Amino acid sequence: MTLKQLEAFYWAASCSNFAVAAQRLHLSVSSLSKRIAELEVSLGQLLFDRSGHRAVLTEAGNFLMPRARELLMAAEKLQTELRHAANLEGYCQIGVGELTALTWLPSLLRQVRNRHPKLSLEAFIGIGEILEQRLADGEIDVAVVAGRSSLRSVSSERIGEARFAWYIAQSVHPEFSTVEPGLFEQLPMVGLPSGSGVTRLVDDWQRDQGLVVGERIVCNQWGAVVGLLREGLGFGLLPRGWADAFSVQYGLRRLGCEPELPALDYYVHWRSDDYRTLVKTLRELVLRSVCFNI
Amino acid sequence: MTLKQLEAFYWAASCSNFAVAAQRLHLSVSSLSKRIAELEVSLGQLLFDRSGHRAVLTEAGNFLMPRARELLMAAEKLQTELRHAANLEGYCQIGVGELTALTWLPSLLRQVRNRHPKLSLEAFIGIGEILEQRLADGEIDVAVVAGRSSLRSVSSERIGEARFAWYIAQSVHPEFSTVEPGLFEQLPMVGLPSGSGVTRLVDDWQRDQGLVVGERIVCNQWGAVVGLLREGLGFGLLPRGWADAFSVQYGLRRLGCEPELPALDYYVHWRSDDYRTLVKTLRELVLRSVCFNI
DNA sequence: CGCGTTTACGCCTCACGTAAACATC
DNA sequence: GATGTTTACGTGAGGCGTAAACGCG
């Protein structure tokens, strides 16, 4: 029995499949499979039931899971306690919403490069729902998205908020200067798909105001949303801090709105069962590096 | 960092030198040395100070010791909890007093062979003092000897007792039938060296009775002691159960004695810091297999 | 010079990845 | 046939022991 074997087993059991676990361990699927098989031989117990389409934990496997986690945690603790600096090494993936990617991600990546030169951090951009699922599946290590996670297996901590405002192309629709019920009936709303935190924010706000949900033009990129607004295809919600930088130049007018939309809370998310120091340190770095002036 | 490296470090630090630790791990000294060096590289910390004649723990090494032990214990626990049978494997050494070797050891070895076919148990025979030291140094894994250990680092548990009686060659010394003060003045006492439990027993008894300590013929083997007694060179203490089997045939008469010598307590000893399941199971086996009719 | 530890070196095992096979849905 | 896991196999790194070197008493 080796720590590597236990690690392979642990991630294989807690990720959605061997391929994801293998990716996390920077290992081929075949090697991962063999490591687990060797652990099984060493323990004299089958840990996975391979009779079905996918490997599923046996009783012995379930027994081992929390204990393997304990042991791996203890080993990690030992290493971080003894190692010189808190210099992270390795490779990990962070999932962020596109808005975060456009605004705050570059600063995080720069900080990570300065502080932990040997850590290569790769970003994956997507909407909240997808990121949560990828996080739970083990395909990414941390995620920064709006709103708490709906998944039990994911922990989260608030890191800041973003404020939004409505924008419209001034030249194409000079008749509107405030958000009013008629607006939703006459023009389509341009925004992100339904899985995104901003869209959830709008949905809640519209319901609270008793407004009809009019036509929507959906696009999964903020850049494209801005483009659609410039073309005058509709009105839409943009992050204030971000949009105000280019709204004049792009001919976008901010619409008055009463009451204002509430701020959208941003959270850093991670898997509750992820014991790695890597993740813990990364979380702390995210918290510290936040300058959420979106 | 691997479990093997930690194991190497742990035993190297807790045995008297690398050679002993290497023997315990069934490893060459050079491989042990390299394992430790690799652990040091992996942790980025020197664990031993090699500037002197012998390797001595650094601060980091001292810090690691108890934690390494914890981790290794946890790993062993995990394995024994999961492994099918409590089938021991491997190789270990038991130290026993010569008396134990002559009487009860064969039965233990037979039981071990039956119960744990894959465990090769090697016996080392010596007097208590030597065995204790070898135990503390890490050269043997358990020891069965008379009396508690004087060493702090050695734990012990009582397993039984042996009763002794005085014997003398009837044909050579027909004038004696009981132990009396004059006996000690006229004839030398034949027995084991001073490090042995029996000799300590006699010393205490003589002091309690206010008897003079007469001449002694010392020999480090019971078989030889019996031979010397047969030749009539003196009188001596023999384990009753053992001696009565051949005393008539050998012409040895048991001498009456008032008060009788107290029984000699036998203990199984092990290193307090030895976390191995091997040792724990072996101890239990020793306790159960005891039929101390010496 | 002895003892304890490390270095040098050749050997061989073992862990890896690629690619194919297998099994289940 | 798509997906998920294992087997086959060739390759390379790394852990092993022997033997020599080193360094302190």
XYZ file of C-alpha atoms (C1' of nucleotides) in Angstrom:
638
model
C 0.000 0.000 0.000
C 1.389 3.366 -0.995
C 0.156 6.919 -0.685
C -0.044 7.114 -4.469
C -2.335 4.116 -4.558
C -4.576 5.601 -1.906
C -4.612 8.905 -3.751
C -5.575 7.175 -6.980
C -8.318 5.286 -5.224
C -9.633 8.345 -3.441
C -9.974 10.487 -6.524
C -11.237 7.668 -8.675
C -13.969 7.095 -6.129
C -14.857 10.722 -5.688
C -14.695 11.926 -9.269
C -17.336 11.138 -11.820
C -15.157 8.592 -13.560
C -11.608 7.314 -13.858
C -10.802 9.661 -16.732
C -11.475 12.761 -14.660
C -9.547 11.385 -11.705
C -6.672 10.508 -13.993
C -6.608 14.042 -15.347
C -6.549 15.431 -11.822
C -3.604 13.218 -10.966
C -1.850 13.926 -14.260
C -1.951 10.267 -15.042
C -3.230 8.110 -17.859
C -6.444 6.229 -17.236
C -4.637 2.945 -17.637
C -2.059 3.798 -14.984
C -4.761 4.942 -12.627
C -6.608 1.698 -13.170
C -3.485 -0.298 -12.474
C -2.682 1.640 -9.312
C -6.101 0.859 -7.978
C -5.815 -2.773 -8.969
C -2.510 -2.963 -7.119
C -4.036 -1.410 -4.050
C -6.760 -4.016 -4.190
C -4.178 -6.776 -4.389
C -2.215 -5.254 -1.543
C -5.296 -5.055 0.652
C -6.713 -8.352 -0.529
C -10.072 -6.662 -1.103
C -11.935 -5.494 -4.176
C -12.610 -1.782 -3.824
C -14.644 -1.282 -6.976
C -17.404 -3.392 -8.431
C -16.677 -3.519 -12.149
C -19.628 -5.664 -13.147
C -21.645 -2.728 -14.416
C -20.986 -0.122 -17.040
C -19.004 1.980 -14.600
C -16.922 1.146 -11.567
C -18.838 1.552 -8.323
C -17.505 1.331 -4.777
C -17.814 -1.959 -2.961
C -18.441 -2.185 0.752
C -14.719 -2.342 1.374
C -14.304 0.673 -0.877
C -16.841 2.639 1.099
C -15.088 1.626 4.270
C -11.774 2.788 2.914
C -12.922 6.147 1.538
C -13.015 8.265 4.710
C -9.925 6.569 6.094
C -7.961 7.098 2.902
C -8.981 10.726 3.074
C -7.748 10.973 6.650
C -4.420 9.467 5.754
C -3.947 11.646 2.693
C -4.889 14.737 4.658
C -2.398 13.843 7.371
C 0.294 13.289 4.777
C -0.425 16.642 3.124
C -0.453 18.369 6.482
C 2.903 16.884 7.314
C 4.377 18.059 4.056
C 3.088 21.596 4.281
C 4.211 21.861 7.888
C 7.714 20.814 7.005
C 8.267 22.295 3.587
C 10.217 25.541 3.552
C 7.952 28.084 2.056
C 4.296 27.678 1.305
C 5.357 27.319 -2.298
C 2.702 25.552 -4.225
C 3.674 23.331 -7.081
C 1.809 21.515 -9.730
C -1.107 22.123 -11.919
C -4.685 23.012 -11.255
C -7.727 24.444 -12.901
C -9.896 27.299 -11.791
C -13.353 27.806 -13.191
C -14.662 31.348 -13.438
C -17.657 33.087 -14.869
C -16.945 35.085 -17.972
C -17.468 38.343 -16.132
C -14.867 37.378 -13.603
C -12.591 36.301 -16.398
C -12.880 39.689 -18.053
C -12.284 41.707 -14.932
C -10.525 40.131 -12.035
C -8.973 36.923 -13.360
C -5.869 38.531 -14.906
C -4.951 40.056 -11.573
C -5.363 36.699 -9.834
C -3.219 34.906 -12.388
C -0.516 37.507 -12.048
C -0.539 37.168 -8.270
C -0.376 33.404 -8.501
C 2.547 33.604 -10.899
C 4.402 35.913 -8.545
C 3.651 34.056 -5.360
C 3.810 30.461 -6.616
C 5.985 30.372 -9.721
C 5.888 26.601 -9.907
C 2.127 26.409 -9.922
C 0.507 26.442 -13.301
C -3.048 27.621 -12.967
C -5.328 27.117 -15.900
C -8.629 28.927 -16.218
C -11.825 27.474 -17.546
C -14.573 29.914 -18.370
C -18.205 28.968 -18.212
C -21.525 29.800 -16.685
C -22.207 29.014 -13.034
C -24.239 25.878 -13.535
C -21.625 24.238 -15.719
C -18.813 25.219 -13.401
C -20.598 23.805 -10.374
C -21.073 20.515 -12.160
C -17.487 20.406 -13.339
C -16.385 21.173 -9.800
C -18.486 18.377 -8.373
C -17.222 16.008 -11.063
C -13.667 16.856 -10.194
C -12.787 18.444 -13.503
C -11.854 21.780 -11.951
C -10.412 22.523 -8.532
C -11.991 25.825 -7.524
C -14.594 28.057 -9.071
C -15.459 31.723 -8.714
C -19.039 32.376 -9.691
C -22.057 34.329 -8.607
C -24.310 32.842 -5.990
C -24.044 29.894 -3.673
C -23.894 26.434 -5.060
C -26.960 24.250 -5.114
C -24.828 21.140 -4.728
C -24.335 19.599 -1.351
C -20.812 18.446 -2.132
C -19.601 21.964 -2.859
C -18.599 24.459 -0.177
C -18.474 28.169 -0.805
C -17.354 31.399 0.753
C -18.461 34.909 -0.165
C -15.760 37.050 -1.705
C -17.540 40.169 -2.926
C -20.380 41.556 -4.961
C -21.077 43.051 -8.349
C -23.642 45.747 -9.125
C -25.531 45.786 -12.399
C -27.364 48.401 -14.405
C -29.475 48.458 -17.552
C -27.968 49.741 -20.797
C -29.390 50.516 -24.201
C -28.094 51.961 -27.495
C -28.858 55.679 -27.206
C -28.961 56.437 -30.918
C -31.246 53.532 -31.825
C -33.685 53.871 -28.906
C -33.580 57.512 -27.782
C -37.125 57.193 -26.408
C -36.080 55.201 -23.314
C -34.208 56.708 -20.388
C -35.560 54.588 -17.554
C -36.584 50.989 -17.081
C -40.355 50.861 -17.316
C -42.900 48.079 -17.846
C -43.359 49.017 -21.481
C -39.720 48.387 -22.167
C -40.043 44.699 -21.503
C -42.992 44.462 -23.880
C -41.469 46.435 -26.754
C -37.858 45.309 -26.793
C -36.133 42.023 -26.204
C -33.800 41.731 -23.272
C -30.248 40.737 -24.201
C -28.447 38.602 -21.647
C -26.684 35.415 -20.630
C -28.281 31.933 -20.658
C -30.460 30.789 -17.801
C -27.723 28.947 -15.909
C -25.873 32.154 -15.129
C -26.029 34.036 -11.860
C -26.954 37.328 -13.508
C -29.914 35.793 -15.268
C -31.131 34.354 -11.989
C -30.777 37.825 -10.507
C -32.928 39.336 -13.260
C -35.530 36.587 -12.989
C -35.923 37.221 -9.269
C -36.065 40.979 -9.754
C -38.679 40.737 -12.510
C -40.830 38.423 -10.425
C -40.558 40.750 -7.421
C -41.591 43.731 -9.545
C -44.433 41.818 -11.125
C -43.067 42.478 -14.594
C -43.850 40.312 -17.592
C -40.960 38.275 -18.926
C -40.703 39.510 -22.453
C -38.620 38.248 -25.350
C -35.019 37.443 -24.598
C -31.966 37.269 -26.781
C -29.541 34.891 -25.182
C -25.861 34.717 -25.792
C -23.199 33.040 -23.692
C -20.561 35.764 -23.887
C -20.580 39.219 -22.338
C -18.584 40.622 -25.212
C -21.267 39.489 -27.619
C -23.993 40.842 -25.353
C -22.357 44.259 -25.521
C -22.157 43.921 -29.293
C -25.855 43.113 -29.529
C -26.689 46.091 -27.344
C -24.561 48.390 -29.540
C -26.510 47.211 -32.550
C -29.689 48.209 -30.762
C -31.230 44.744 -30.770
C -32.529 45.321 -27.251
C -31.660 46.424 -23.772
C -29.687 44.513 -21.252
C -28.042 44.290 -17.875
C -24.308 44.941 -17.664
C -21.945 45.091 -14.709
C -21.707 48.782 -13.869
C -18.042 49.072 -13.119
C -17.153 47.244 -16.269
C -19.699 48.819 -18.606
C -19.154 52.411 -17.505
C -15.607 52.189 -18.854
C -16.834 51.938 -22.447
C -20.528 52.917 -22.403
C -19.991 56.469 -23.660
C -17.605 55.386 -26.385
C -20.019 52.656 -27.491
C -23.053 54.907 -27.374
C -24.697 52.971 -24.581
C -26.917 54.880 -22.191
C -27.471 53.719 -18.688
C -31.170 53.488 -17.904
C -32.503 54.719 -14.605
C -34.144 52.002 -12.617
C -36.310 52.039 -9.541
C -35.797 50.063 -7.423
C -32.235 49.211 -8.320
C -31.308 45.600 -8.789
C -29.703 44.058 -5.732
C -26.011 43.348 -5.856
C -24.968 39.933 -7.053
C -22.881 38.104 -4.516
C -19.803 36.298 -5.743
C -18.484 33.210 -4.049
C -15.424 31.051 -4.291
C -16.458 27.393 -4.481
C -14.595 24.198 -3.802
C -15.391 20.571 -3.228
C -16.064 19.903 0.436
C -14.122 16.648 0.269
C -11.053 18.136 -1.350
C -8.337 17.852 1.245
C -5.495 19.274 -0.830
C -3.457 22.132 0.544
C -3.332 23.376 -3.011
C -7.034 24.105 -2.907
C -6.988 25.616 0.547
C -4.165 27.987 -0.313
C -5.727 28.880 -3.627
C -8.987 29.760 -1.884
C -7.175 32.042 0.512
C -5.334 33.653 -2.352
C -8.606 34.251 -4.152
C -10.091 35.863 -1.061
C -7.116 38.128 -0.584
C -6.690 39.091 -4.208
C -10.262 40.124 -4.721
C -10.770 43.735 -5.765
C -14.341 43.393 -6.840
C -15.027 46.700 -8.462
C -17.132 45.194 -11.176
C 7.105 11.743 0.099
C 6.213 8.074 0.360
C 5.322 5.773 3.219
C 8.501 3.822 2.566
C 10.576 6.939 2.998
C 8.846 7.803 6.240
C 9.303 4.256 7.459
C 12.987 4.375 6.639
C 13.352 7.680 8.409
C 11.411 6.537 11.449
C 13.433 3.411 12.063
C 16.715 5.025 11.208
C 15.967 7.652 13.820
C 14.770 5.252 16.473
C 17.300 2.447 16.070
C 20.833 2.687 17.310
C 22.192 3.157 13.802
C 21.318 2.842 10.132
C 22.578 -0.726 9.920
C 20.102 -1.971 12.514
C 17.260 -0.035 10.917
C 18.214 -1.422 7.531
C 18.145 -4.950 8.913
C 14.697 -4.339 10.384
C 13.431 -3.123 7.028
C 15.187 -5.921 5.126
C 17.117 -3.338 3.229
C 20.737 -2.576 2.548
C 22.260 0.314 4.447
C 22.883 2.152 1.219
C 19.269 1.924 0.115
C 18.094 3.077 3.516
C 20.437 6.017 3.335
C 19.155 6.935 -0.094
C 15.527 6.680 0.932
C 16.163 9.114 3.722
C 18.084 11.439 1.443
C 15.156 11.389 -0.972
C 12.739 12.187 1.801
C 14.918 15.118 2.754
C 14.879 16.360 -0.819
C 11.132 15.897 -1.030
C 10.574 17.862 2.163
C 13.295 20.378 1.431
C 14.660 19.877 4.936
C 17.662 18.041 6.351
C 16.408 15.465 8.822
C 19.779 14.184 10.044
C 22.885 16.069 10.949
C 25.739 14.080 9.387
C 28.568 16.305 10.536
C 29.534 14.032 13.407
C 30.604 10.434 13.494
C 26.997 9.283 13.462
C 23.809 10.715 12.063
C 21.784 12.644 14.618
C 18.328 14.147 14.234
C 18.034 17.786 13.292
C 15.263 20.006 14.598
C 13.183 19.190 11.548
C 13.884 15.517 12.162
C 12.689 15.767 15.735
C 9.608 17.565 14.535
C 8.905 14.847 12.010
C 9.433 11.858 14.306
C 6.117 11.748 16.206
C 4.170 12.771 13.111
C 5.798 10.121 10.964
C 4.896 7.627 13.641
C 1.270 8.782 13.602
C 1.094 8.455 9.859
C 2.712 5.021 9.801
C 0.439 3.822 12.576
C -2.606 5.062 10.720
C -1.432 3.322 7.564
C -0.856 0.052 9.419
C -4.223 0.337 11.115
C -5.896 0.824 7.779
C -4.204 -2.225 6.339
C -4.993 -4.528 9.210
C -8.590 -3.334 9.293
C -9.051 -4.099 5.640
C -6.942 -7.149 5.075
C -8.810 -10.432 4.950
C -7.369 -12.518 7.652
C -4.996 -11.375 10.313
C -2.339 -13.178 8.336
C 1.015 -11.835 9.245
C 3.744 -11.751 6.690
C 7.378 -10.977 6.759
C 10.254 -11.609 9.011
C 10.935 -10.812 12.596
C 13.132 -11.775 15.480
C 12.150 -12.819 18.941
C 14.628 -12.806 21.779
C 14.178 -15.369 24.528
C 16.024 -16.483 27.573
C 17.672 -19.865 27.267
C 15.211 -21.424 29.676
C 12.333 -20.233 27.567
C 14.097 -21.477 24.475
C 14.458 -24.942 25.980
C 10.881 -25.256 27.155
C 8.273 -23.090 25.565
C 9.815 -21.669 22.425
C 9.270 -24.722 20.222
C 5.564 -24.642 20.951
C 5.413 -20.936 20.082
C 7.261 -21.433 16.827
C 4.944 -24.294 15.883
C 1.890 -22.133 16.602
C 3.293 -19.244 14.594
C 4.003 -21.543 11.675
C 0.462 -22.857 11.768
C -1.289 -19.556 12.246
C 0.933 -17.331 10.095
C 2.633 -19.489 7.486
C 4.099 -16.494 5.706
C 5.782 -15.139 8.790
C 9.296 -16.276 9.397
C 10.130 -15.903 13.032
C 13.734 -16.194 14.037
C 14.778 -16.734 17.611
C 17.743 -15.174 19.326
C 18.768 -16.663 22.640
C 20.480 -14.635 25.304
C 20.291 -13.480 28.874
C 17.788 -10.828 29.891
C 20.164 -7.893 30.005
C 21.448 -8.475 26.510
C 17.977 -9.028 25.115
C 16.697 -5.814 26.630
C 19.505 -3.880 25.043
C 19.009 -5.526 21.680
C 15.317 -4.765 21.921
C 15.964 -1.117 22.679
C 18.482 -0.929 19.853
C 15.950 -2.344 17.442
C 17.814 -5.559 16.722
C 14.989 -7.786 17.896
C 11.251 -7.192 17.820
C 9.955 -8.844 20.969
C 11.607 -10.574 23.902
C 10.425 -13.073 26.465
C 12.514 -12.908 29.596
C 12.199 -12.988 33.351
C 11.462 -9.774 35.132
C 10.427 -6.314 34.031
C 12.730 -4.272 31.934
C 14.810 -1.518 33.444
C 14.641 0.500 30.239
C 12.113 3.258 29.861
C 11.692 2.659 26.147
C 10.609 -0.950 26.641
C 7.094 -1.970 27.611
C 6.272 -5.325 29.134
C 3.376 -7.528 30.079
C 3.394 -10.451 32.485
C 2.801 -13.809 30.841
C 3.469 -16.351 33.564
C 5.866 -17.559 36.170
C 8.476 -20.228 36.698
C 9.211 -21.994 39.986
C 12.708 -23.044 40.889
C 14.197 -25.586 43.227
C 17.681 -26.516 44.359
C 19.296 -29.652 42.987
C 22.467 -31.510 43.811
C 24.165 -34.706 42.642
C 22.925 -37.315 45.086
C 25.809 -39.746 44.709
C 28.533 -37.125 45.130
C 26.972 -35.194 48.002
C 24.679 -37.601 49.866
C 25.096 -35.551 53.058
C 22.799 -32.745 51.905
C 19.014 -33.057 51.635
C 17.986 -29.531 52.459
C 19.305 -26.071 51.737
C 21.090 -24.884 54.847
C 23.573 -22.084 55.578
C 26.494 -24.496 55.628
C 25.780 -25.519 52.093
C 26.678 -22.106 50.765
C 29.958 -22.179 52.637
C 31.019 -25.658 51.649
C 29.989 -25.925 48.046
C 29.973 -23.540 45.128
C 26.634 -22.576 43.632
C 26.321 -23.348 39.934
C 24.216 -20.941 37.935
C 23.787 -18.410 35.188
C 25.677 -15.110 34.893
C 24.568 -12.048 36.816
C 22.547 -10.506 34.017
C 19.983 -13.286 34.129
C 16.649 -13.144 35.886
C 17.260 -16.319 37.864
C 20.496 -15.006 39.285
C 18.761 -11.811 40.380
C 16.131 -14.016 42.043
C 18.780 -15.912 43.971
C 20.611 -12.747 44.955
C 17.421 -11.272 46.408
C 16.548 -14.475 48.193
C 20.006 -14.855 49.730
C 19.999 -11.270 50.912
C 16.530 -11.713 52.433
C 17.661 -14.836 54.258
C 20.852 -13.196 55.446
C 22.937 -15.894 53.818
C 26.540 -15.412 52.836
C 27.172 -15.351 49.100
C 29.580 -18.234 48.663
C 31.612 -19.306 45.696
C 29.815 -19.414 42.390
C 30.443 -21.298 39.208
C 28.947 -19.342 36.385
C 28.016 -20.660 33.007
C 25.750 -19.098 30.431
C 23.879 -22.241 29.415
C 21.360 -24.251 31.396
C 22.431 -27.450 29.702
C 25.958 -26.872 30.929
C 24.694 -26.004 34.398
C 22.943 -29.354 34.546
C 26.143 -31.040 33.395
C 28.131 -29.331 36.123
C 25.577 -30.379 38.711
C 25.703 -34.009 37.505
C 29.461 -33.926 37.943
C 28.915 -32.857 41.522
C 30.780 -29.562 41.223
C 28.176 -27.862 43.354
C 24.512 -27.303 43.917
C 22.252 -25.113 41.877
C 18.867 -23.779 41.107
C 16.914 -25.380 38.283
C 13.406 -24.789 37.015
C 11.295 -27.434 38.722
C 9.049 -28.435 35.886
C 11.972 -28.811 33.572
C 14.423 -30.450 35.971
C 12.000 -32.984 37.428
C 11.742 -34.566 33.986
C 15.327 -35.769 34.138
C 16.469 -35.363 37.737
C 16.037 -39.041 38.673
C 17.732 -40.272 35.543
C 20.618 -37.850 36.070
C 20.974 -38.660 39.733
C 19.988 -35.184 40.859
C 18.225 -34.829 44.163
C 15.908 -31.946 44.871
C 16.854 -30.234 48.102
C 14.220 -29.153 50.560
C 14.206 -25.429 51.113
C 12.540 -23.232 53.692
C 11.245 -20.753 52.757
C 10.843 -21.665 49.132
C 12.122 -19.274 46.527
C 9.466 -17.026 45.122
C 8.317 -17.674 41.603
C 10.112 -15.840 38.829
C 7.770 -13.757 36.760
C 8.144 -13.877 33.018
C 7.254 -10.967 30.816
C 6.938 -10.342 27.131
C 8.765 -7.151 26.206
C 8.505 -4.838 23.257
C 9.582 -1.351 22.320
C 7.035 1.197 23.411
C 7.443 3.099 20.173
C 6.985 0.095 17.928
C 3.722 0.711 16.125
C 3.792 -2.391 13.936
C 0.814 -4.676 13.910
C 3.315 -7.479 13.553
C 4.559 -6.816 17.052
C 1.134 -6.355 18.551
C -0.145 -9.606 17.102
C 2.995 -11.449 18.083
C 2.612 -10.234 21.653
C -0.939 -11.494 21.772
C 0.139 -14.802 20.330
C 2.832 -15.099 22.964
C 0.312 -14.386 25.708
C -2.116 -16.959 24.391
C 0.412 -19.662 23.639
C 1.989 -19.593 27.034
C 1.824 -22.842 28.954
C 4.350 -21.900 31.550
C 4.857 -25.146 33.336
C 8.548 -24.632 33.735
C 42.369 1.736 11.723
C 37.351 0.823 12.940
C 32.871 2.265 12.541
C 29.039 4.590 10.475
C 27.423 6.738 6.390
C 27.454 8.060 1.589
C 28.770 7.606 -3.434
C 29.478 4.948 -7.704
C 27.716 1.756 -10.616
C 25.412 -2.008 -12.908
C 21.162 -4.490 -12.727
C 16.487 -5.220 -12.852
C 12.050 -4.370 -11.417
C 8.171 -1.643 -11.791
C 5.371 2.230 -13.139
C 4.366 4.798 -17.047
C 1.845 5.850 -21.679
C 0.034 4.252 -26.280
C -2.954 1.461 -28.381
C -5.964 -2.199 -28.661
C -9.420 -5.068 -26.538
C -13.239 -5.746 -23.753
C -17.738 -4.838 -21.559
C -21.821 -2.478 -20.715
C -25.465 0.553 -21.933
C -21.701 2.641 -31.521
C -20.517 5.493 -27.425
C -18.602 5.368 -23.052
C -15.888 3.512 -19.389
C -12.420 0.232 -17.838
C -8.889 -3.209 -18.414
C -5.102 -5.771 -20.928
C -0.876 -5.968 -23.829
C 3.399 -4.273 -24.556
C 7.518 -1.520 -25.225
C 10.146 1.994 -22.846
C 12.531 4.590 -19.219
C 13.189 6.012 -14.552
C 14.158 4.750 -10.240
C 15.081 1.696 -6.407
C 17.953 -2.159 -5.337
C 22.517 -4.400 -3.676
C 27.716 -4.790 -4.033
C 31.670 -2.563 -3.386
C 34.474 1.250 -2.830
C 35.152 5.808 -0.769
C 34.701 9.078 2.779
C 35.066 11.171 7.409
C 34.983 11.290 12.113
C 36.779 9.222 16.492
